Amino acid sequence: MPLSVSTCQKIDKAIAKYPAGRKQSAVMAALTMAQEERGWLSPETLREVAEYLEMPPVAVYEVASFYSMYHLKPVGRYVLTLCTNLPCALQGADAAGRYLKETLKIGWGETTQDGVFTLLQGECMGACQEAPVLLANHQRMCCKMTPPQIDALLVQLRTEAAQKERHE
Amino acid sequence: MSAYLDFGPDAVLLAGLTGDNWRLKDYVARGGYSALKKILNERILPEQVLGEIKLSSLRGRGGAGFPTGLKWSFMPRNAPEKYVICNADEGEPGTFKDRDLLRFNPHAVIEGMIIAAYVMGCARGYNYIHGEIWEVYERCEEAVDEARAAGFLGSRILGSDFSFELFNHHGFGAYICGEETALLESIEGKKGQSRYKPPFPANVGLYGKPTTVNNVETFACVPLIVNNGGQWFLDLGRPNAGGTKIFSISGDVERPGNYELRLGTPFAKLLEMAGGVRGGRKLKAVIPGGSSSPVVPGAIMMETDLDYDSVAKAGSMLGSGAVIVMDETRCMVRCLERLSEFYHDESCGQCTPCREGTGWLSRIMHRIEHGEGRPGDIEALDRVAGDIMGRTICAMGDAAAMPVRSFVKHFRSEFEYHIEHRRCQVADHV
Amino acid sequence: MSETVIDKSGWLNLEINGKPVQMPPGSTVMDAAQTLKVFIPHFCYHKKLSLAASCRMCLVQVEKIPKPVPACATPVSEGMKVWTRSEVALAAQQSVMEFLLINHPLDCPVCDQGGECQLQDVAVGYGKGCSQYQEIKRVVPGKDLGPLVSAAEMSRCIQCTRCVRFGDEIAGQMELGLIRRGDRVEIVPFVGETVESELSGNMIDLCPVGALTSKPFRYQARSWELSRRRSVSPHDALGANLIVQLKRNQVVRVQPFENEAINECWLSDRDRFSYEALNSEARLTRPLVKKDGVLIEADWQEALPLAAARLQNIIERDGGEALGVLISPHATLEEAALMSRLARALGCDNIDHRLRQQDFSQDSKNVSWLGMPIADVSQLKAALFVGSFLRHDQPLLTARVRQAARHGAAISSLHSVRADWHLPLLYENVVPPSQLVTALAALVVAAHRETKATQALPAAFNEVTPTEKDTAIVRTLLAAPERAAIFLGSFAQQHEHAALLHALAQRLADDTGAILGVLPEAANSVGLALTGAQPQKGAQKGGLNARTMLEQPRKAYVLLHTEAPFDVAQGSAALTALRQADFVLSLSPFRPAEEGASLNALPDIVLPDIVLPIAPFTETSGTFINMEGRVQSFHGVAPPLGETRPGWQVIAALAGLLDQPFAETTPEAVRASCVPSADSVKARLSNRADTVLQALPKAAQKTVERVAAVPIYQADPLVRRAPSLQRTALAALPKVAMNAALAARLNLIKGGAVRIRQGNHAGENEVTAVLSWICDETLPANTVRFDMAHPLTAGFDVYGEFHLEATP
């Protein structure tokens, strides 16, 4: 299945940011768009991106495996990445992590049975004044994640997920 | 409009920002883009602008503190294709100032980049934005569009002969891309693996062309220097360290946040602005310049001023100005374990000492923290860290080694206790 | 080589370990150390690859620099003082060594690389002898990289990335990468893929540890058990220099002998792995004689007199012209020279080695060659290849062209297929085979216009209009005086208008100042042309050439290393000719095709009447003359297998029995009598065409045209029988390729197959094959590609009419 038209348009927009003949510079953006469309990057998707950008597939694989926010295995609808680095840890991240694991009944790197959440440990997100920091699907930054805040977020995302499911 | 955010009384970079007034019209209302207009309208020569930057004694705000004017002067004059890059890949644990600058005042950075491009003769620039701050990336996309629409970016800016295009590049989760040559590799669509130097980016940079990379805060200072003069900026700080500096204070303080201080302000003052140690507890240790800088015992830190030379005298580095505060209840073993894990996670894997050494350090730290320490571990930590230092392609090796050596140096008894008793000396865990 | 005086003004003075040395600017400390023969340990550094500076093994101390620096990436400067064994340097080297070993298995006794491992050697010289590392070692799963390169033990990998850089930079195909980061990095191919490059074996040599090893050689021997002897590759006309390695007199491995002028430090996979055929079941160890239609093993005492008698009978009955001698261009010079001498003594001038050529009208005395030294190809600034299957025909020359391209050379191709050379082409013109002449003529016209050359073109050229692309190609040639070349590839040489193409290329070269080069087809094409293994010009009654020998069937044929129909263009004509002959004598190291396991798909093979087992290149002395005219003689490296005898001895014995005894009785004497001196070679090498440009032919009216390459692993009898090479992707079954429009016209359905039919004169002896087909939009209109020399396709006449039809 080829990448969707809108994904391709976004990739084209990214390609246009770089000088002529430097398509490869758009590979991170292209992988980001492809992951947004498909949730994760399968070998097939990597190959499509490689073809689109005229890169050797293994070079795309290198990039996709190097940056921590690309997923080379299937993940839940929402990937929750909690920063557990030192500044966040000093400001409650350990407790937030324990709470998330207990509430979702999964460990780091795991996905809930219903496929809604994947829980990851992250490194510094550059927002330590608002620790603990959690990133939802790599885009939405959620700050000061105390247990009530976490509860609220989970409820909201579950509702969104249910709506999306109905749509699909 | 919401209330001004409190960045301290000395703030010039962050002064007047509310969180809502980031748009171009707001920036222009604050006097924004006047520096660029002045340069182009008055036909001020690049060398003159460079002279002011040199006079200001502005030093790179990303961590290394290299004099900005000198860096710009390394760019070859007549190369046909040159690049200016903003390093907004703010991933050094404890650092969160660039995010605030970009979300609250993106046009100051854009204007700074345009002026830098003018001085160095670059026709194209990129702003490499940390992967985890997608919302900031989107805001920067909007801001660049605004600037382009207003004629501050594009061809023949403000009717002059000067043309410059600027684009945002979004990272995707690699600390190493904060290292400037890894960042260049990343823009080229490769893994973020540092390049060996020489050649330096000023000669062989992005796409093999002359390139200068500066930090977000460094660029944000530039319009102020142009508007107010180099001497004004120098006078804000200390000789050899002009200007104000944004300090990101986090950890065990009452009010973690960004505070903009004149360089040379005592650390005690910063701690006071942040509301002191949380819960009124005693200060144990401070990492003054981001997680890579050596840790300093609290008592020494309370006697130290915040400028490049003073912090160096205290045995550490001013670095990115990220101040991580740890109170008396903190276990230094646990703190170092987490940092070692971070460097193990983030090593790019390219060069041997860092690839193998960070894993080795992390594994020893993990054992000690989990009650499986062995005699000789402390010596091994120090030796392995020493064997990494100075032998890697980029500064990441040193960044991983320095915390280890300093934690062991200043808090050796805690490590010994952990190994001997297989548990923590300090009651509370992080 | 002659001594050249080097101007050292502007060179920099430095000291390494107190020894002064002068180096040109831009050199590195590593270069300087090598000049002084000071060894600095290293892993990632390799002189032919880009710098990585990542292993950190070559850290050395430099005065005034506080930290140790990598010798490989540190440029020399005036007054620099370097210490490679100082306390600072040694401490750095020892710590790096310890880091490299913490995750490396220390089970050297069971490692295939043991004894020839750079890591092992450097650890002994520069390591500490012990480590404090007490943690768990990393385990990296093995990878399947295909039949040639073993990556079964990737835990041994030290991430030097030489293999990755080799693929990207030398092979032009990035098939391996280093994924993930930190100490989780791994060398991998793309998910589910293997390494398919025709140069892949070099990764084995490059790998400094036991991570990438030779799959065929794996655990066959320890390095110290091997005897090593020099030889020359018998495949393409590069003449790559080999170190053939033997255990108990059997070849078990082939590695490059470094020769900067020829193969540098590389080998193509067929140079490296074809040795497997030498030890295979396909080898013939005793003569075979046909009795009642079946080949039966016989003694030399029986077979040789019988062969002589049958030849004698036919010559006495029908004269020498009744004989045809087909010599493989892979035969040694000595074999070919003696065979030609014998044939002529018997009154036969029907001798040829140009087995795939069909246009012999350019009957020049000159011997075609590369036109320049091989090494100069890397330095070209512009090159136009006309009808070349470059990567399959000359894999290592392709690597040279790739280097030139990497340094900015403008490479263009005029051909009937898209070039798959893994290098950036500036311009490419793909035309049907019948329009190749016109397309080249258009370039000639473009050059004529661009240069305003005074010598007018014949009137026929008035009708040729060059395109903008033609003009652009000509300009790349004009822009690089003395560094531009035009090369005629195998497809041009085998074209029905080969002489005209040659003449056109000559004119283009004359008008642009480019050098004209011809890419010889096989290991000894140049040598055999020099030695006269073709009809003698000027003789009163010129003999038949390879084509006419088959089109005008002879009573008897002698095949020297030749496998008809694989080695000839007219497959079905060859089958017919051999079938009707009274006597076919084959001299070959191998059993006839029918009995070779991988070749038995060919129907109705013609069995020779007698097969005499002669030695392959490893078991006889011999000489090849390569594409640059370099005479390369070699010794046998192994004793002949079984009752095999060197070809020259067998021919000499045959000559004796035919009352035409040779005076020479030793290899030295044979060599002295037939190997030309370097000077006489030089005198005869020239690509100057003597065809006069006049009319241009009208394109033949064929409904469907064919373009066919010789697949890289079907090019000679040796590679055809090399089992590992036959398992590679490049040895896959031939397919029929064409564009969608033609497929639609033929009513082909996706996933279906095509039946190819070729009638042999009046519909008799029809040849057919059923192949799967693929769509290839890069092919010109009405052109299909299916390659020759494969068991499924060898029976077709390459240039004959054929019919295609859909078949389920």
PDB file of C-alpha atoms in Angstrom, chain C residues 172-331:
ATOM      1  CA  GLY C 172      28.574   1.706  -5.308  1.00  0.00           C
ATOM      2  CA  GLN C 173      25.807  -0.160  -3.570  1.00  0.00           C
ATOM      3  CA  MET C 174      25.114   0.501   0.099  1.00  0.00           C
ATOM      4  CA  GLU C 175      23.878  -2.930   1.103  1.00  0.00           C
ATOM      5  CA  LEU C 176      25.090  -2.943   4.697  1.00  0.00           C
ATOM      6  CA  GLY C 177      24.475  -0.359   7.366  1.00  0.00           C
ATOM      7  CA  LEU C 178      25.204   0.207  11.022  1.00  0.00           C
ATOM      8  CA  ILE C 179      21.859   0.400  12.766  1.00  0.00           C
ATOM      9  CA  ARG C 180      20.876   1.626  16.217  1.00  0.00           C
ATOM     10  CA  ARG C 181      23.311   3.451  18.461  1.00  0.00           C
ATOM     11  CA  GLY C 182      25.571   3.129  21.468  1.00  0.00           C
ATOM     12  CA  ASP C 183      26.758  -0.374  22.224  1.00  0.00           C
ATOM     13  CA  ARG C 184      23.586  -1.722  20.608  1.00  0.00           C
ATOM     14  CA  VAL C 185      24.883  -0.925  17.120  1.00  0.00           C
ATOM     15  CA  GLU C 186      24.846  -3.748  14.596  1.00  0.00           C
ATOM     16  CA  ILE C 187      25.995  -4.220  11.044  1.00  0.00           C
ATOM     17  CA  VAL C 188      22.989  -5.392   9.035  1.00  0.00           C
ATOM     18  CA  PRO C 189      21.651  -5.649   5.511  1.00  0.00           C
ATOM     19  CA  PHE C 190      18.184  -4.231   4.961  1.00  0.00           C
ATOM     20  CA  VAL C 191      15.500  -6.410   6.520  1.00  0.00           C
ATOM     21  CA  GLY C 192      15.303  -9.696   4.641  1.00  0.00           C
ATOM     22  CA  GLU C 193      17.992  -8.819   2.122  1.00  0.00           C
ATOM     23  CA  THR C 194      21.453 -10.176   1.481  1.00  0.00           C
ATOM     24  CA  VAL C 195      24.573  -8.747  -0.107  1.00  0.00           C
ATOM     25  CA  GLU C 196      24.346  -8.998  -3.882  1.00  0.00           C
ATOM     26  CA  SER C 197      27.267  -6.912  -5.044  1.00  0.00           C
ATOM     27  CA  GLU C 198      29.629  -8.604  -7.476  1.00  0.00           C
ATOM     28  CA  LEU C 199      32.479  -7.236  -5.348  1.00  0.00           C
ATOM     29  CA  SER C 200      31.158  -8.469  -2.002  1.00  0.00           C
ATOM     30  CA  GLY C 201      34.067 -10.755  -1.197  1.00  0.00           C
ATOM     31  CA  ASN C 202      36.297  -7.765  -0.570  1.00  0.00           C
ATOM     32  CA  MET C 203      34.352  -7.140   2.616  1.00  0.00           C
ATOM     33  CA  ILE C 204      35.866 -10.355   3.924  1.00  0.00           C
ATOM     34  CA  ASP C 205      39.370  -9.043   3.338  1.00  0.00           C
ATOM     35  CA  LEU C 206      38.465  -5.675   4.800  1.00  0.00           C
ATOM     36  CA  CYS C 207      36.924  -7.051   7.980  1.00  0.00           C
ATOM     37  CA  PRO C 208      39.705  -6.842  10.569  1.00  0.00           C
ATOM     38  CA  VAL C 209      38.097  -9.494  12.756  1.00  0.00           C
ATOM     39  CA  GLY C 210      36.223 -12.756  12.316  1.00  0.00           C
ATOM     40  CA  ALA C 211      32.832 -11.153  11.799  1.00  0.00           C
ATOM     41  CA  LEU C 212      32.708 -11.354   8.007  1.00  0.00           C
ATOM     42  CA  THR C 213      34.397 -14.454   6.683  1.00  0.00           C
ATOM     43  CA  SER C 214      34.356 -16.423   3.464  1.00  0.00           C
ATOM     44  CA  LYS C 215      31.441 -18.815   3.455  1.00  0.00           C
ATOM     45  CA  PRO C 216      32.988 -21.331   1.055  1.00  0.00           C
ATOM     46  CA  PHE C 217      36.312 -21.246   2.944  1.00  0.00           C
ATOM     47  CA  ARG C 218      34.863 -21.175   6.453  1.00  0.00           C
ATOM     48  CA  TYR C 219      36.557 -23.724   8.706  1.00  0.00           C
ATOM     49  CA  GLN C 220      38.312 -25.356   5.739  1.00  0.00           C
ATOM     50  CA  ALA C 221      41.779 -24.553   7.028  1.00  0.00           C
ATOM     51  CA  ARG C 222      43.799 -22.458   9.450  1.00  0.00           C
ATOM     52  CA  SER C 223      45.754 -19.723   7.766  1.00  0.00           C
ATOM     53  CA  TRP C 224      49.127 -21.179   8.759  1.00  0.00           C
ATOM     54  CA  GLU C 225      48.356 -24.448   7.009  1.00  0.00           C
ATOM     55  CA  LEU C 226      48.115 -22.759   3.641  1.00  0.00           C
ATOM     56  CA  SER C 227      50.767 -22.408   1.000  1.00  0.00           C
ATOM     57  CA  ARG C 228      50.368 -19.245  -1.004  1.00  0.00           C
ATOM     58  CA  ARG C 229      51.222 -18.830  -4.671  1.00  0.00           C
ATOM     59  CA  ARG C 230      50.762 -16.030  -7.147  1.00  0.00           C
ATOM     60  CA  SER C 231      48.554 -16.308 -10.176  1.00  0.00           C
ATOM     61  CA  VAL C 232      46.405 -14.292 -12.549  1.00  0.00           C
ATOM     62  CA  SER C 233      42.635 -14.312 -12.762  1.00  0.00           C
ATOM     63  CA  PRO C 234      41.355 -16.078 -15.881  1.00  0.00           C
ATOM     64  CA  HIS C 235      38.015 -14.242 -16.118  1.00  0.00           C
ATOM     65  CA  ASP C 236      37.896 -10.711 -17.433  1.00  0.00           C
ATOM     66  CA  ALA C 237      40.605  -8.804 -19.253  1.00  0.00           C
ATOM     67  CA  LEU C 238      41.669  -6.872 -16.186  1.00  0.00           C
ATOM     68  CA  GLY C 239      43.945  -9.751 -15.232  1.00  0.00           C
ATOM     69  CA  ALA C 240      43.543  -9.332 -11.496  1.00  0.00           C
ATOM     70  CA  ASN C 241      46.539 -10.618  -9.571  1.00  0.00           C
ATOM     71  CA  LEU C 242      45.793 -13.480  -7.246  1.00  0.00           C
ATOM     72  CA  ILE C 243      47.257 -15.214  -4.266  1.00  0.00           C
ATOM     73  CA  VAL C 244      46.022 -18.747  -4.643  1.00  0.00           C
ATOM     74  CA  GLN C 245      46.084 -20.628  -1.378  1.00  0.00           C
ATOM     75  CA  LEU C 246      46.372 -24.365  -1.128  1.00  0.00           C
ATOM     76  CA  LYS C 247      45.973 -26.961   1.515  1.00  0.00           C
ATOM     77  CA  ARG C 248      47.337 -30.384   0.651  1.00  0.00           C
ATOM     78  CA  ASN C 249      47.730 -29.308  -2.973  1.00  0.00           C
ATOM     79  CA  GLN C 250      44.120 -28.287  -3.300  1.00  0.00           C
ATOM     80  CA  VAL C 251      43.070 -24.686  -3.874  1.00  0.00           C
ATOM     81  CA  VAL C 252      40.950 -23.671  -0.896  1.00  0.00           C
ATOM     82  CA  ARG C 253      41.026 -19.911  -1.104  1.00  0.00           C
ATOM     83  CA  VAL C 254      41.871 -17.058  -3.435  1.00  0.00           C
ATOM     84  CA  GLN C 255      42.780 -13.596  -2.243  1.00  0.00           C
ATOM     85  CA  PRO C 256      44.015 -10.518  -4.076  1.00  0.00           C
ATOM     86  CA  PHE C 257      47.674  -9.902  -4.670  1.00  0.00           C
ATOM     87  CA  GLU C 258      47.814  -6.173  -4.335  1.00  0.00           C
ATOM     88  CA  ASN C 259      48.741  -4.498  -7.595  1.00  0.00           C
ATOM     89  CA  GLU C 260      47.964  -0.824  -7.678  1.00  0.00           C
ATOM     90  CA  ALA C 261      48.233  -0.733 -11.458  1.00  0.00           C
ATOM     91  CA  ILE C 262      45.639  -3.450 -12.015  1.00  0.00           C
ATOM     92  CA  ASN C 263      43.271  -4.641  -9.317  1.00  0.00           C
ATOM     93  CA  GLU C 264      44.518  -2.416  -6.470  1.00  0.00           C
ATOM     94  CA  CYS C 265      43.699  -4.474  -3.384  1.00  0.00           C
ATOM     95  CA  TRP C 266      40.410  -5.804  -4.726  1.00  0.00           C
ATOM     96  CA  LEU C 267      39.009  -8.856  -6.466  1.00  0.00           C
ATOM     97  CA  SER C 268      35.666  -9.401  -8.072  1.00  0.00           C
ATOM     98  CA  ASP C 269      33.673 -12.250  -6.595  1.00  0.00           C
ATOM     99  CA  ARG C 270      34.276 -14.422  -9.625  1.00  0.00           C
ATOM    100  CA  ASP C 271      38.038 -13.879  -9.333  1.00  0.00           C
ATOM    101  CA  ARG C 272      37.749 -14.921  -5.706  1.00  0.00           C
ATOM    102  CA  PHE C 273      35.234 -17.739  -5.667  1.00  0.00           C
ATOM    103  CA  SER C 274      35.503 -19.449  -9.054  1.00  0.00           C
ATOM    104  CA  TYR C 275      38.199 -21.712  -7.560  1.00  0.00           C
ATOM    105  CA  GLU C 276      35.402 -23.881  -6.230  1.00  0.00           C
ATOM    106  CA  ALA C 277      34.962 -25.261  -9.746  1.00  0.00           C
ATOM    107  CA  LEU C 278      38.555 -26.507  -9.666  1.00  0.00           C
ATOM    108  CA  ASN C 279      37.742 -29.027  -6.976  1.00  0.00           C
ATOM    109  CA  SER C 280      34.265 -29.840  -8.151  1.00  0.00           C
ATOM    110  CA  GLU C 281      32.778 -33.047  -9.429  1.00  0.00           C
ATOM    111  CA  ALA C 282      32.583 -31.400 -12.824  1.00  0.00           C
ATOM    112  CA  ARG C 283      36.329 -31.814 -13.303  1.00  0.00           C
ATOM    113  CA  LEU C 284      37.424 -34.354 -15.825  1.00  0.00           C
ATOM    114  CA  THR C 285      40.292 -36.520 -14.610  1.00  0.00           C
ATOM    115  CA  ARG C 286      40.680 -38.957 -17.510  1.00  0.00           C
ATOM    116  CA  PRO C 287      40.116 -38.698 -21.265  1.00  0.00           C
ATOM    117  CA  LEU C 288      36.660 -39.545 -22.584  1.00  0.00           C
ATOM    118  CA  VAL C 289      35.995 -41.368 -25.820  1.00  0.00           C
ATOM    119  CA  LYS C 290      32.557 -41.760 -27.373  1.00  0.00           C
ATOM    120  CA  LYS C 291      31.543 -45.354 -27.923  1.00  0.00           C
ATOM    121  CA  ASP C 292      28.071 -46.134 -29.230  1.00  0.00           C
ATOM    122  CA  GLY C 293      27.003 -42.579 -28.532  1.00  0.00           C
ATOM    123  CA  VAL C 294      28.203 -42.610 -24.949  1.00  0.00           C
ATOM    124  CA  LEU C 295      31.355 -41.025 -23.546  1.00  0.00           C
ATOM    125  CA  ILE C 296      33.464 -43.552 -21.722  1.00  0.00           C
ATOM    126  CA  GLU C 297      36.653 -42.991 -19.762  1.00  0.00           C
ATOM    127  CA  ALA C 298      39.771 -44.036 -21.574  1.00  0.00           C
ATOM    128  CA  ASP C 299      43.543 -43.989 -21.227  1.00  0.00           C
ATOM    129  CA  TRP C 300      45.629 -41.262 -22.786  1.00  0.00           C
ATOM    130  CA  GLN C 301      47.330 -44.061 -24.751  1.00  0.00           C
ATOM    131  CA  GLU C 302      44.028 -44.818 -26.346  1.00  0.00           C
ATOM    132  CA  ALA C 303      42.428 -41.388 -26.590  1.00  0.00           C
ATOM    133  CA  LEU C 304      45.297 -39.325 -27.934  1.00  0.00           C
ATOM    134  CA  PRO C 305      46.266 -41.582 -30.890  1.00  0.00           C
ATOM    135  CA  LEU C 306      42.611 -41.990 -31.683  1.00  0.00           C
ATOM    136  CA  ALA C 307      42.097 -38.224 -31.745  1.00  0.00           C
ATOM    137  CA  ALA C 308      45.118 -37.803 -33.986  1.00  0.00           C
ATOM    138  CA  ALA C 309      44.015 -40.557 -36.313  1.00  0.00           C
ATOM    139  CA  ARG C 310      40.521 -39.160 -36.742  1.00  0.00           C
ATOM    140  CA  LEU C 311      41.818 -35.698 -37.460  1.00  0.00           C
ATOM    141  CA  GLN C 312      44.343 -37.146 -39.853  1.00  0.00           C
ATOM    142  CA  ASN C 313      41.661 -39.082 -41.705  1.00  0.00           C
ATOM    143  CA  ILE C 314      39.476 -36.066 -42.223  1.00  0.00           C
ATOM    144  CA  ILE C 315      42.350 -33.860 -43.338  1.00  0.00           C
ATOM    145  CA  GLU C 316      43.553 -36.489 -45.772  1.00  0.00           C
ATOM    146  CA  ARG C 317      40.067 -36.923 -47.107  1.00  0.00           C
ATOM    147  CA  ASP C 318      38.781 -33.332 -47.170  1.00  0.00           C
ATOM    148  CA  GLY C 319      41.814 -31.105 -46.645  1.00  0.00           C
ATOM    149  CA  GLY C 320      42.732 -28.770 -43.822  1.00  0.00           C
ATOM    150  CA  GLU C 321      39.820 -26.443 -44.562  1.00  0.00           C
ATOM    151  CA  ALA C 322      37.480 -29.168 -43.384  1.00  0.00           C
ATOM    152  CA  LEU C 323      38.634 -28.416 -39.895  1.00  0.00           C
ATOM    153  CA  GLY C 324      37.393 -25.634 -37.591  1.00  0.00           C
ATOM    154  CA  VAL C 325      39.260 -24.565 -34.475  1.00  0.00           C
ATOM    155  CA  LEU C 326      37.375 -22.615 -31.836  1.00  0.00           C
ATOM    156  CA  ILE C 327      39.595 -21.296 -29.077  1.00  0.00           C
ATOM    157  CA  SER C 328      38.174 -19.809 -25.928  1.00  0.00           C
ATOM    158  CA  PRO C 329      39.464 -16.303 -25.202  1.00  0.00           C
ATOM    159  CA  HIS C 330      40.103 -17.632 -21.686  1.00  0.00           C
ATOM    160  CA  ALA C 331      42.752 -20.047 -22.998  1.00  0.00           C
TER     161      ALA C 331
END
